mmCIF file of C-alpha atoms in Angstrom:
data_model
loop_
_atom_site.group_PDB
_atom_site.id
_atom_site.type_symbol
_atom_site.label_atom_id
_atom_site.label_comp_id
_atom_site.label_asym_id
_atom_site.label_seq_id
_atom_site.Cartn_x
_atom_site.Cartn_y
_atom_site.Cartn_z
ATOM 1 C CA UNK Z 1163 37.162 21.157 86.769
ATOM 2 C CA UNK Z 1164 35.963 24.755 86.386
ATOM 3 C CA UNK Z 1165 39.134 25.636 84.471
ATOM 4 C CA UNK Z 1166 38.605 22.664 82.154
ATOM 5 C CA UNK Z 1167 35.038 23.763 81.455
ATOM 6 C CA UNK Z 1168 36.135 27.323 80.808
ATOM 7 C CA UNK Z 1169 38.737 26.030 78.379
ATOM 8 C CA UNK Z 1170 36.179 23.824 76.650
ATOM 9 C CA UNK Z 1171 33.673 26.636 76.181
ATOM 10 C CA UNK Z 1172 36.470 28.902 75.016
ATOM 11 C CA UNK Z 1173 37.271 26.446 72.233
ATOM 12 C CA UNK Z 1174 33.569 26.187 71.349
ATOM 13 C CA UNK Z 1175 33.339 29.964 71.133
ATOM 14 C CA UNK Z 1176 36.355 30.182 68.811
ATOM 15 C CA UNK Z 1177 34.891 27.472 66.555
ATOM 16 C CA UNK Z 1178 31.606 29.374 66.517
ATOM 17 C CA UNK Z 1179 33.382 32.562 65.449
ATOM 18 C CA UNK Z 1180 35.252 30.767 62.668
ATOM 19 C CA UNK Z 1181 32.048 29.206 61.331
ATOM 20 C CA UNK Z 1182 30.264 32.536 61.603
ATOM 21 C CA UNK Z 1183 32.966 34.195 59.518
ATOM 22 C CA UNK Z 1184 32.672 31.410 56.937
ATOM 23 C CA UNK Z 1185 28.923 31.894 56.699
ATOM 24 C CA UNK Z 1186 29.392 35.658 56.404
ATOM 25 C CA UNK Z 1187 31.705 35.231 53.431
ATOM 26 C CA UNK Z 1188 29.552 32.675 51.652
ATOM 27 C CA UNK Z 1189 26.116 34.136 52.353
ATOM 28 C CA UNK Z 1190 27.152 37.690 51.768
ATOM 29 C CA UNK Z 1191 23.754 39.197 51.140
ATOM 30 C CA UNK Z 1192 22.889 38.461 54.783
ATOM 31 C CA UNK Z 1193 25.926 40.266 56.214
ATOM 32 C CA UNK Z 1194 25.634 43.684 54.583
ATOM 33 C CA UNK Z 1195 23.290 46.613 54.737
ATOM 34 C CA UNK Z 1196 22.440 49.556 52.560
ATOM 35 C CA UNK Z 1197 23.828 52.969 53.251
ATOM 36 C CA UNK Z 1198 21.926 55.393 51.076
ATOM 37 C CA UNK Z 1199 23.118 58.667 49.675
ATOM 38 C CA UNK Z 1200 19.855 60.501 50.169
ATOM 39 C CA UNK Z 1201 17.975 58.912 53.057
ATOM 40 C CA UNK Z 1202 17.652 55.888 55.286
ATOM 41 C CA UNK Z 1203 16.408 53.566 52.509
ATOM 42 C CA UNK Z 1204 13.499 52.439 54.659
ATOM 43 C CA UNK Z 1205 11.630 49.360 53.513
ATOM 44 C CA UNK Z 1206 7.827 49.230 53.623
ATOM 45 C CA UNK Z 1207 6.710 48.349 57.179
ATOM 46 C CA UNK Z 1208 4.146 45.785 56.014
ATOM 47 C CA UNK Z 1209 5.847 43.469 53.507
ATOM 48 C CA UNK Z 1210 4.037 40.522 52.007
ATOM 49 C CA UNK Z 1211 4.897 37.268 53.819
ATOM 50 C CA UNK Z 1212 4.735 34.077 51.726
ATOM 51 C CA UNK Z 1213 4.873 30.535 53.122
ATOM 52 C CA UNK Z 1214 7.337 27.865 52.042
ATOM 53 C CA UNK Z 1215 5.989 25.059 49.852
ATOM 54 C CA UNK Z 1216 8.009 21.846 49.627
ATOM 55 C CA UNK Z 1217 7.966 19.940 46.326
ATOM 56 C CA UNK Z 1218 6.464 16.671 47.515
ATOM 57 C CA UNK Z 1219 7.221 14.670 44.384
ATOM 58 C CA UNK Z 1220 10.835 15.820 44.146
ATOM 59 C CA UNK Z 1221 12.474 12.920 45.996
ATOM 60 C CA UNK Z 1222 11.107 10.422 43.467
ATOM 61 C CA UNK Z 1223 12.963 12.375 40.788
ATOM 62 C CA UNK Z 1224 16.150 12.504 42.852
ATOM 63 C CA UNK Z 1225 15.663 16.256 43.146
ATOM 64 C CA UNK Z 1226 16.886 16.912 46.672
ATOM 65 C CA UNK Z 1227 18.965 19.418 48.624
ATOM 66 C CA UNK Z 1228 22.559 18.701 49.641
ATOM 67 C CA UNK Z 1229 21.355 16.744 52.676
ATOM 68 C CA UNK Z 1230 18.622 14.842 50.824
ATOM 69 C CA UNK Z 1231 15.689 16.957 52.029
ATOM 70 C CA UNK Z 1232 12.964 18.211 49.719
ATOM 71 C CA UNK Z 1233 13.530 21.478 47.827
ATOM 72 C CA UNK Z 1234 10.987 24.266 48.066
ATOM 73 C CA UNK Z 1235 9.606 27.543 46.791
ATOM 74 C CA UNK Z 1236 7.339 30.430 47.763
ATOM 75 C CA UNK Z 1237 4.494 31.500 45.492
ATOM 76 C CA UNK Z 1238 2.008 34.364 45.419
ATOM 77 C CA UNK Z 1239 -0.690 33.982 42.742
ATOM 78 C CA UNK Z 1240 -1.287 36.563 40.051
ATOM 79 C CA UNK Z 1241 -4.529 38.361 39.471
ATOM 80 C CA UNK Z 1242 -6.368 40.446 36.886
ATOM 81 C CA UNK Z 1243 -4.204 41.277 33.880
ATOM 82 C CA UNK Z 1244 -1.320 39.325 35.446
ATOM 83 C CA UNK Z 1245 -3.171 36.063 36.005
ATOM 84 C CA UNK Z 1246 -1.371 34.376 33.085
ATOM 85 C CA UNK Z 1247 2.006 36.023 33.597
ATOM 86 C CA UNK Z 1248 4.773 34.362 35.626
ATOM 87 C CA UNK Z 1249 7.920 35.719 37.280
ATOM 88 C CA UNK Z 1250 10.348 33.135 38.632
ATOM 89 C CA UNK Z 1251 13.179 34.258 40.878
ATOM 90 C CA UNK Z 1252 16.037 31.863 41.627
ATOM 91 C CA UNK Z 1253 17.497 32.447 45.075
ATOM 92 C CA UNK Z 1254 21.201 33.181 45.482
ATOM 93 C CA UNK Z 1255 23.641 32.510 48.299
ATOM 94 C CA UNK Z 1256 27.165 31.621 47.185
ATOM 95 C CA UNK Z 1257 28.493 28.154 46.400
ATOM 96 C CA UNK Z 1258 30.272 25.283 48.122
ATOM 97 C CA UNK Z 1259 33.564 24.321 46.523
ATOM 98 C CA UNK Z 1260 34.954 21.640 48.848
ATOM 99 C CA UNK Z 1261 33.451 18.571 50.475
ATOM 100 C CA UNK Z 1262 34.033 20.189 53.861
ATOM 101 C CA UNK Z 1263 32.099 23.375 53.176
ATOM 102 C CA UNK Z 1264 29.374 21.454 51.326
ATOM 103 C CA UNK Z 1265 28.977 19.351 54.483
ATOM 104 C CA UNK Z 1266 28.771 22.508 56.574
ATOM 105 C CA UNK Z 1267 26.283 23.980 54.107
ATOM 106 C CA UNK Z 1268 23.970 21.052 54.871
ATOM 107 C CA UNK Z 1269 23.460 22.577 58.307
ATOM 108 C CA UNK Z 1270 22.131 25.855 56.831
ATOM 109 C CA UNK Z 1271 19.156 26.916 54.750
ATOM 110 C CA UNK Z 1272 21.498 26.928 51.740
ATOM 111 C CA UNK Z 1273 21.782 23.157 51.870
ATOM 112 C CA UNK Z 1274 18.705 21.844 53.631
ATOM 113 C CA UNK Z 1275 15.028 22.704 53.670
ATOM 114 C CA UNK Z 1276 15.012 21.770 57.357
ATOM 115 C CA UNK Z 1277 16.629 25.144 58.042
ATOM 116 C CA UNK Z 1278 14.722 27.276 55.542
ATOM 117 C CA UNK Z 1279 12.463 30.047 56.833
ATOM 118 C CA UNK Z 1280 8.818 29.004 56.859
ATOM 119 C CA UNK Z 1281 7.896 32.436 55.499
ATOM 120 C CA UNK Z 1282 9.854 35.077 53.588
ATOM 121 C CA UNK Z 1283 9.152 38.660 52.575
ATOM 122 C CA UNK Z 1284 8.256 39.470 48.991
ATOM 123 C CA UNK Z 1285 9.683 42.916 48.247
ATOM 124 C CA UNK Z 1286 11.175 44.650 45.242
ATOM 125 C CA UNK Z 1287 10.517 42.706 42.064
ATOM 126 C CA UNK Z 1288 8.357 40.292 44.093
ATOM 127 C CA UNK Z 1289 6.161 42.966 45.696
ATOM 128 C CA UNK Z 1290 2.390 42.809 45.173
ATOM 129 C CA UNK Z 1291 1.972 46.596 45.304
ATOM 130 C CA UNK Z 1292 1.803 48.645 42.102
ATOM 131 C CA UNK Z 1293 3.517 51.581 43.800
ATOM 132 C CA UNK Z 1294 6.479 49.314 44.625
ATOM 133 C CA UNK Z 1295 6.588 47.086 41.550
ATOM 134 C CA UNK Z 1296 4.741 48.818 38.694
ATOM 135 C CA UNK Z 1297 5.070 46.206 35.945
ATOM 136 C CA UNK Z 1298 5.034 42.842 37.746
ATOM 137 C CA UNK Z 1299 3.000 43.409 40.928
ATOM 138 C CA UNK Z 1300 -0.001 41.312 39.836
ATOM 139 C CA UNK Z 1301 1.919 38.505 38.128
ATOM 140 C CA UNK Z 1302 2.291 35.034 39.582
ATOM 141 C CA UNK Z 1303 5.534 35.544 41.506
ATOM 142 C CA UNK Z 1304 7.690 32.669 42.695
ATOM 143 C CA UNK Z 1305 10.934 32.423 44.630
ATOM 144 C CA UNK Z 1306 12.689 29.066 44.202
ATOM 145 C CA UNK Z 1307 14.903 28.278 47.183
ATOM 146 C CA UNK Z 1308 18.577 27.489 46.650
ATOM 147 C CA UNK Z 1309 19.959 24.416 48.411
ATOM 148 C CA UNK Z 1310 22.388 22.705 46.026
ATOM 149 C CA UNK Z 1311 25.440 24.978 46.226
ATOM 150 C CA UNK Z 1312 26.149 25.156 42.478
ATOM 151 C CA UNK Z 1313 23.623 27.579 40.975
ATOM 152 C CA UNK Z 1314 21.075 24.830 40.205
ATOM 153 C CA UNK Z 1315 23.458 22.952 37.878
ATOM 154 C CA UNK Z 1316 24.777 19.743 39.459
ATOM 155 C CA UNK Z 1317 23.553 16.187 38.955
ATOM 156 C CA UNK Z 1318 25.743 13.788 40.902
ATOM 157 C CA UNK Z 1319 26.493 12.614 44.415
ATOM 158 C CA UNK Z 1320 29.681 12.519 46.425
ATOM 159 C CA UNK Z 1321 30.974 8.947 46.376
ATOM 160 C CA UNK Z 1322 34.547 9.685 47.416
ATOM 161 C CA UNK Z 1323 33.700 10.456 51.022
ATOM 162 C CA UNK Z 1324 30.834 8.182 52.093
ATOM 163 C CA UNK Z 1325 30.474 9.922 55.443
ATOM 164 C CA UNK Z 1326 29.716 13.200 53.677
ATOM 165 C CA UNK Z 1327 26.433 11.903 52.194
ATOM 166 C CA UNK Z 1328 26.136 14.805 49.781
ATOM 167 C CA UNK Z 1329 23.626 15.103 46.975
ATOM 168 C CA UNK Z 1330 24.526 17.485 44.146
ATOM 169 C CA UNK Z 1331 21.158 17.688 42.398
ATOM 170 C CA UNK Z 1332 20.721 21.318 41.381
ATOM 171 C CA UNK Z 1333 19.675 20.474 37.823
ATOM 172 C CA UNK Z 1334 17.034 18.068 39.067
ATOM 173 C CA UNK Z 1335 15.790 20.656 41.575
ATOM 174 C CA UNK Z 1336 15.415 23.117 38.712
ATOM 175 C CA UNK Z 1337 13.505 20.560 36.635
ATOM 176 C CA UNK Z 1338 11.277 19.498 39.543
ATOM 177 C CA UNK Z 1339 10.464 23.109 40.406
ATOM 178 C CA UNK Z 1340 9.584 23.958 36.821
ATOM 179 C CA UNK Z 1341 7.407 20.826 36.495
ATOM 180 C CA UNK Z 1342 5.597 21.722 39.708
ATOM 181 C CA UNK Z 1343 4.955 25.287 38.558
ATOM 182 C CA UNK Z 1344 3.814 24.161 35.126
ATOM 183 C CA UNK Z 1345 1.249 21.939 36.838
ATOM 184 C CA UNK Z 1346 0.065 24.943 38.860
ATOM 185 C CA UNK Z 1347 -0.776 26.994 35.785
ATOM 186 C CA UNK Z 1348 2.515 28.169 34.360
ATOM 187 C CA UNK Z 1349 1.880 26.076 31.252
ATOM 188 C CA UNK Z 1350 -0.752 28.685 30.336
ATOM 189 C CA UNK Z 1351 1.620 31.600 30.688
ATOM 190 C CA UNK Z 1352 1.338 34.315 28.079
ATOM 191 C CA UNK Z 1353 4.331 36.124 29.565
ATOM 192 C CA UNK Z 1354 7.226 34.766 31.640
ATOM 193 C CA UNK Z 1355 10.368 36.219 33.169
ATOM 194 C CA UNK Z 1356 13.137 34.139 34.749
ATOM 195 C CA UNK Z 1357 15.144 36.175 37.232
ATOM 196 C CA UNK Z 1358 17.716 35.583 39.926
ATOM 197 C CA UNK Z 1359 20.153 37.394 42.179
ATOM 198 C CA UNK Z 1360 23.846 36.648 42.779
ATOM 199 C CA UNK Z 1361 24.357 32.858 42.485
ATOM 200 C CA UNK Z 1362 20.725 32.865 41.363
ATOM 201 C CA UNK Z 1363 21.630 35.484 38.763
ATOM 202 C CA UNK Z 1364 24.245 33.104 37.395
ATOM 203 C CA UNK Z 1365 21.599 30.355 37.446
ATOM 204 C CA UNK Z 1366 19.184 32.522 35.452
ATOM 205 C CA UNK Z 1367 21.863 32.818 32.758
ATOM 206 C CA UNK Z 1368 22.660 29.103 32.795
ATOM 207 C CA UNK Z 1369 18.974 28.119 32.567
ATOM 208 C CA UNK Z 1370 17.673 30.950 30.391
ATOM 209 C CA UNK Z 1371 17.382 29.072 27.106
ATOM 210 C CA UNK Z 1372 16.120 25.975 28.926
ATOM 211 C CA UNK Z 1373 13.362 28.122 30.454
ATOM 212 C CA UNK Z 1374 12.383 29.306 26.973
ATOM 213 C CA UNK Z 1375 11.832 25.698 25.832
ATOM 214 C CA UNK Z 1376 9.110 25.192 28.448
ATOM 215 C CA UNK Z 1377 6.715 27.439 26.564
ATOM 216 C CA UNK Z 1378 5.240 27.698 23.065
ATOM 217 C CA UNK Z 1379 6.701 30.295 20.715
ATOM 218 C CA UNK Z 1380 3.669 32.511 21.318
ATOM 219 C CA UNK Z 1381 4.678 33.067 24.963
ATOM 220 C CA UNK Z 1382 6.821 36.140 25.618
ATOM 221 C CA UNK Z 1383 9.837 34.800 27.530
ATOM 222 C CA UNK Z 1384 12.841 36.762 28.777
ATOM 223 C CA UNK Z 1385 15.486 36.470 31.511
ATOM 224 C CA UNK Z 1386 16.964 38.845 34.084
ATOM 225 C CA UNK Z 1387 20.286 38.352 35.841
ATOM 226 C CA UNK Z 1388 20.817 40.591 38.880
ATOM 227 C CA UNK Z 1389 24.371 40.736 40.263
ATOM 228 C CA UNK Z 1390 25.180 37.541 38.389
ATOM 229 C CA UNK Z 1391 27.958 38.911 36.193
ATOM 230 C CA UNK Z 1392 30.813 37.316 38.125
ATOM 231 C CA UNK Z 1393 34.079 38.273 36.489
ATOM 232 C CA UNK Z 1394 37.123 36.074 35.974
ATOM 233 C CA UNK Z 1395 39.199 38.927 37.374
ATOM 234 C CA UNK Z 1396 42.711 39.263 38.712
ATOM 235 C CA UNK Z 1397 42.651 39.828 42.469
ATOM 236 C CA UNK Z 1398 44.818 42.251 44.465
ATOM 237 C CA UNK Z 1399 47.581 39.659 44.834
ATOM 238 C CA UNK Z 1400 47.743 38.948 41.105
ATOM 239 C CA UNK Z 1401 45.903 35.658 41.532
ATOM 240 C CA UNK Z 1402 42.415 34.558 40.544
ATOM 241 C CA UNK Z 1403 40.554 33.910 43.802
ATOM 242 C CA UNK Z 1404 37.098 33.469 42.275
ATOM 243 C CA UNK Z 1405 38.437 31.180 39.542
ATOM 244 C CA UNK Z 1406 39.874 28.993 42.294
ATOM 245 C CA UNK Z 1407 36.442 28.866 43.964
ATOM 246 C CA UNK Z 1408 34.636 28.110 40.719
ATOM 247 C CA UNK Z 1409 37.182 25.430 39.851
ATOM 248 C CA UNK Z 1410 36.354 23.747 43.147
ATOM 249 C CA UNK Z 1411 32.592 23.983 42.520
ATOM 250 C CA UNK Z 1412 32.950 22.466 39.053
ATOM 251 C CA UNK Z 1413 35.239 19.700 40.314
ATOM 252 C CA UNK Z 1414 33.434 18.746 43.539
ATOM 253 C CA UNK Z 1415 29.975 18.779 41.983
ATOM 254 C CA UNK Z 1416 31.035 17.254 38.660
ATOM 255 C CA UNK Z 1417 29.632 20.044 36.520
ATOM 256 C CA UNK Z 1418 31.788 19.352 33.464
ATOM 257 C CA UNK Z 1419 28.955 17.631 31.579
ATOM 258 C CA UNK Z 1420 26.264 19.994 32.842
ATOM 259 C CA UNK Z 1421 27.658 23.237 31.451
ATOM 260 C CA UNK Z 1422 26.717 24.541 27.974
ATOM 261 C CA UNK Z 1423 28.488 22.517 25.292
ATOM 262 C CA UNK Z 1424 28.793 25.563 23.026
ATOM 263 C CA UNK Z 1425 31.199 26.854 25.669
ATOM 264 C CA UNK Z 1426 32.938 23.670 26.839
ATOM 265 C CA UNK Z 1427 33.726 22.789 23.211
ATOM 266 C CA UNK Z 1428 36.022 25.838 23.217
ATOM 267 C CA UNK Z 1429 36.991 26.534 26.818
ATOM 268 C CA UNK Z 1430 37.759 24.638 30.017
ATOM 269 C CA UNK Z 1431 34.766 23.841 32.285
ATOM 270 C CA UNK Z 1432 35.722 26.421 34.934
ATOM 271 C CA UNK Z 1433 35.705 29.185 32.328
ATOM 272 C CA UNK Z 1434 32.214 28.042 31.325
ATOM 273 C CA UNK Z 1435 30.909 28.756 34.824
ATOM 274 C CA UNK Z 1436 31.775 32.431 34.310
ATOM 275 C CA UNK Z 1437 28.909 34.440 32.760
ATOM 276 C CA UNK Z 1438 31.233 36.508 30.561
ATOM 277 C CA UNK Z 1439 31.856 33.338 28.528
ATOM 278 C CA UNK Z 1440 28.162 32.403 28.331
ATOM 279 C CA UNK Z 1441 26.117 35.522 27.635
ATOM 280 C CA UNK Z 1442 27.100 35.811 23.978
ATOM 281 C CA UNK Z 1443 25.498 32.438 23.225
ATOM 282 C CA UNK Z 1444 22.170 32.951 25.004
ATOM 283 C CA UNK Z 1445 19.402 32.963 22.392
ATOM 284 C CA UNK Z 1446 16.608 34.161 24.714
ATOM 285 C CA UNK Z 1447 16.449 37.913 25.445
ATOM 286 C CA UNK Z 1448 18.553 38.568 28.547
ATOM 287 C CA UNK Z 1449 18.890 41.636 30.776
ATOM 288 C CA UNK Z 1450 22.029 42.179 32.879
ATOM 289 C CA UNK Z 1451 21.548 44.276 36.011
ATOM 290 C CA UNK Z 1452 24.846 44.787 37.792
ATOM 291 C CA UNK Z 1453 26.801 47.250 39.861
ATOM 292 C CA UNK Z 1454 30.056 48.189 38.136
ATOM 293 C CA UNK Z 1455 31.708 47.986 41.558
ATOM 294 C CA UNK Z 1456 29.907 44.855 42.675
ATOM 295 C CA UNK Z 1457 30.302 44.820 46.433
ATOM 296 C CA UNK Z 1458 30.345 41.038 46.780
ATOM 297 C CA UNK Z 1459 33.035 40.716 44.146
ATOM 298 C CA UNK Z 1460 35.169 43.364 45.850
ATOM 299 C CA UNK Z 1461 34.835 41.529 49.168
ATOM 300 C CA UNK Z 1462 35.158 37.933 48.037
ATOM 301 C CA UNK Z 1463 36.788 37.955 44.607
ATOM 302 C CA UNK Z 1464 39.016 41.011 44.208
ATOM 303 C CA UNK Z 1465 40.290 41.404 47.765
ATOM 304 C CA UNK Z 1466 39.409 38.325 49.817
ATOM 305 C CA UNK Z 1467 41.571 37.614 52.896
ATOM 306 C CA UNK Z 1468 43.569 34.980 51.023
ATOM 307 C CA UNK Z 1469 44.665 37.646 48.519
ATOM 308 C CA UNK Z 1470 45.139 40.350 51.148
ATOM 309 C CA UNK Z 1471 46.868 38.640 54.098
ATOM 310 C CA UNK Z 1472 48.122 41.945 55.550
ATOM 311 C CA UNK Z 1473 44.682 43.551 55.472
ATOM 312 C CA UNK Z 1474 45.689 46.464 53.247
ATOM 313 C CA UNK Z 1475 42.197 46.463 51.748
ATOM 314 C CA UNK Z 1476 40.373 46.051 55.038
ATOM 315 C CA UNK Z 1477 39.156 49.641 55.400
ATOM 316 C CA UNK Z 1478 38.476 50.084 51.687
ATOM 317 C CA UNK Z 1479 36.334 46.935 51.620
ATOM 318 C CA UNK Z 1480 34.304 48.115 54.579
ATOM 319 C CA UNK Z 1481 33.628 51.560 53.113
ATOM 320 C CA UNK Z 1482 34.632 52.705 49.622
ATOM 321 C CA UNK Z 1483 35.167 56.246 50.939
ATOM 322 C CA UNK Z 1484 38.222 54.914 52.765
ATOM 323 C CA UNK Z 1485 39.883 53.594 49.602
ATOM 324 C CA UNK Z 1486 43.196 55.067 48.522
ATOM 325 C CA UNK Z 1487 43.705 56.532 45.071
ATOM 326 C CA UNK Z 1488 45.499 53.386 43.907
ATOM 327 C CA UNK Z 1489 42.724 51.185 45.274
ATOM 328 C CA UNK Z 1490 40.086 53.253 43.473
ATOM 329 C CA UNK Z 1491 42.115 52.885 40.281
ATOM 330 C CA UNK Z 1492 42.166 49.115 40.775
ATOM 331 C CA UNK Z 1493 38.369 49.202 41.047
ATOM 332 C CA UNK Z 1494 38.120 51.407 37.956
ATOM 333 C CA UNK Z 1495 40.144 48.808 36.064
ATOM 334 C CA UNK Z 1496 37.692 46.139 37.256
ATOM 335 C CA UNK Z 1497 34.799 48.229 35.938
ATOM 336 C CA UNK Z 1498 36.566 48.612 32.588
ATOM 337 C CA UNK Z 1499 37.089 44.849 32.380
ATOM 338 C CA UNK Z 1500 33.385 44.321 33.053
ATOM 339 C CA UNK Z 1501 32.364 46.777 30.338
ATOM 340 C CA UNK Z 1502 34.760 45.162 27.862
ATOM 341 C CA UNK Z 1503 33.347 41.726 28.702
ATOM 342 C CA UNK Z 1504 29.795 42.796 27.811
ATOM 343 C CA UNK Z 1505 30.568 44.774 24.650
ATOM 344 C CA UNK Z 1506 29.459 42.049 22.269
ATOM 345 C CA UNK Z 1507 26.434 41.209 24.393
ATOM 346 C CA UNK Z 1508 25.391 44.851 24.598
ATOM 347 C CA UNK Z 1509 25.422 45.081 20.811
ATOM 348 C CA UNK Z 1510 22.693 42.443 20.537
ATOM 349 C CA UNK Z 1511 19.333 43.988 19.688
ATOM 350 C CA UNK Z 1512 17.375 41.952 22.219
ATOM 351 C CA UNK Z 1513 19.783 42.390 25.139
ATOM 352 C CA UNK Z 1514 19.239 44.773 28.045
ATOM 353 C CA UNK Z 1515 21.727 46.470 30.367
ATOM 354 C CA UNK Z 1516 21.613 48.483 33.568
ATOM 355 C CA UNK Z 1517 25.182 48.846 34.834
ATOM 356 C CA UNK Z 1518 25.273 51.515 37.512
ATOM 357 C CA UNK Z 1519 28.388 52.857 39.202
ATOM 358 C CA UNK Z 1520 27.371 51.790 42.680
ATOM 359 C CA UNK Z 1521 28.993 49.691 45.383
ATOM 360 C CA UNK Z 1522 26.037 47.324 45.583
ATOM 361 C CA UNK Z 1523 24.913 43.737 45.096
ATOM 362 C CA UNK Z 1524 21.429 42.378 44.309
ATOM 363 C CA UNK Z 1525 19.371 45.471 43.522
ATOM 364 C CA UNK Z 1526 16.120 43.888 42.279
ATOM 365 C CA UNK Z 1527 15.205 42.217 45.559
ATOM 366 C CA UNK Z 1528 15.390 45.293 47.769
ATOM 367 C CA UNK Z 1529 12.598 47.821 47.673
ATOM 368 C CA UNK Z 1530 14.895 50.809 48.158
ATOM 369 C CA UNK Z 1531 16.968 49.956 45.097
ATOM 370 C CA UNK Z 1532 14.238 48.435 42.882
ATOM 371 C CA UNK Z 1533 11.597 51.183 43.017
ATOM 372 C CA UNK Z 1534 11.330 53.895 45.657
ATOM 373 C CA UNK Z 1535 11.373 57.687 45.860
ATOM 374 C CA UNK Z 1536 15.169 57.772 46.165
ATOM 375 C CA UNK Z 1537 16.120 54.661 44.170
ATOM 376 C CA UNK Z 1538 19.314 54.572 42.079
ATOM 377 C CA UNK Z 1539 18.904 56.139 38.654
ATOM 378 C CA UNK Z 1540 20.573 56.168 35.273
ATOM 379 C CA UNK Z 1541 19.277 58.923 32.985
ATOM 380 C CA UNK Z 1542 16.526 59.569 35.556
ATOM 381 C CA UNK Z 1543 15.183 56.030 35.269
ATOM 382 C CA UNK Z 1544 14.869 53.514 38.103
ATOM 383 C CA UNK Z 1545 15.886 49.884 37.784
ATOM 384 C CA UNK Z 1546 12.241 48.745 37.881
ATOM 385 C CA UNK Z 1547 11.217 51.009 35.025
ATOM 386 C CA UNK Z 1548 14.320 50.114 33.015
ATOM 387 C CA UNK Z 1549 13.581 46.386 33.303
ATOM 388 C CA UNK Z 1550 9.889 46.961 32.555
ATOM 389 C CA UNK Z 1551 10.605 49.087 29.486
ATOM 390 C CA UNK Z 1552 12.937 46.380 28.179
ATOM 391 C CA UNK Z 1553 10.632 43.458 28.951
ATOM 392 C CA UNK Z 1554 7.564 45.041 27.348
ATOM 393 C CA UNK Z 1555 9.546 46.452 24.423
ATOM 394 C CA UNK Z 1556 8.538 49.993 25.321
ATOM 395 C CA UNK Z 1557 12.110 51.156 24.923
ATOM 396 C CA UNK Z 1558 15.502 49.625 24.183
ATOM 397 C CA UNK Z 1559 17.536 49.658 27.373
ATOM 398 C CA UNK Z 1560 21.336 49.852 27.300
ATOM 399 C CA UNK Z 1561 22.023 51.977 30.371
ATOM 400 C CA UNK Z 1562 25.670 52.214 31.429
ATOM 401 C CA UNK Z 1563 26.551 54.702 34.133
ATOM 402 C CA UNK Z 1564 29.520 57.045 34.096
ATOM 403 C CA UNK Z 1565 32.398 56.004 36.354
ATOM 404 C CA UNK Z 1566 32.591 56.614 40.100
ATOM 405 C CA UNK Z 1567 32.092 59.123 41.685
ATOM 406 C CA UNK Z 1568 29.574 60.615 39.244
ATOM 407 C CA UNK Z 1569 26.409 58.832 40.438
ATOM 408 C CA UNK Z 1570 24.872 60.512 43.493
ATOM 409 C CA UNK Z 1571 21.774 58.280 43.541
ATOM 410 C CA UNK Z 1572 23.528 55.054 44.615
ATOM 411 C CA UNK Z 1573 22.559 53.081 47.687
ATOM 412 C CA UNK Z 1574 26.047 51.919 48.522
ATOM 413 C CA UNK Z 1575 26.761 48.967 50.762
ATOM 414 C CA UNK Z 1576 29.112 49.032 53.715
ATOM 415 C CA UNK Z 1577 30.021 46.180 56.036
ATOM 416 C CA UNK Z 1578 28.429 45.882 59.440
#
């Protein structure tokens, strides 16, 4: 009997490890840490903690998470000169591209509000301290939680597998959240900024023009996408790993009719989930903040395990200093593809760019990369000041870093 129990718990442990690895690869921002070039990148010891608010009227609109629970957000009210200014940040956290991993996602905070933290820290662009967030610290700042698995774009339910009981209602969650915030004073906004990181950065692109329509023409409205420039790149095996993922997201969640028609009239739906095919048609001023060597894309798009079965990229993915010359060249080619993809966008008068040559992902949310004594710089300017200068029209901002290894200010990520 003891041997049977040991065998049973051994199987349970293996299953746990497999699921843990899956979560690590799909919720990447939770499985990495910053390694700074000039210090320990310490975060303020007393961050602002903001409680979760569930959108009580959302269910009546069919605006629910994957498991049917209510969506939510965190809000800290503005004050003084920022009382009528609003910053909305859309949370990121990967996607689900099969029924199986959407079902698993229901058991995490990425698919159910039952598992969301009751409080989260507001740091970086969400900080309420002028010394940490000089331009937006006293705005109304909101983080909308992500629980639909398709960058707030779906509007269907899974009817193929009845046992799955999946709700793909990202578009309705977006609409319910915006309606809720409008009722809480956002309708009086004189200034508004829609932002997002990673999958939320893609969502801020997809919803940018829709956000603009919420306000009168007199309201200053712009959008910021942080680490949302996911590239339709060739992976190390010659395949297209991220395209395969996006194809699954579009198919499983039925996004074909939800994506911008000015793109789908010309390209296939999967291509229209890639930002490089969307940014040229965004009418609202948009700022792209991205690392040229986006760490998530290296890990999960360029050299994921499926494209590197022999683990030749294992050490390089864990620490860029362990990359071979040929691997660095592969990454330089990726950077060049990214810069070519944004050429037309960068030429637009109203667009903004901050493309640094760092191995990073999501730099607006973290205090050490957003605005600190040793934050990453391009032309001696931090990300926070670059975004602020662009938003307030103090200075045109088209900052593109020189190629690796020139930038010594990066806070580069390495795997745990």
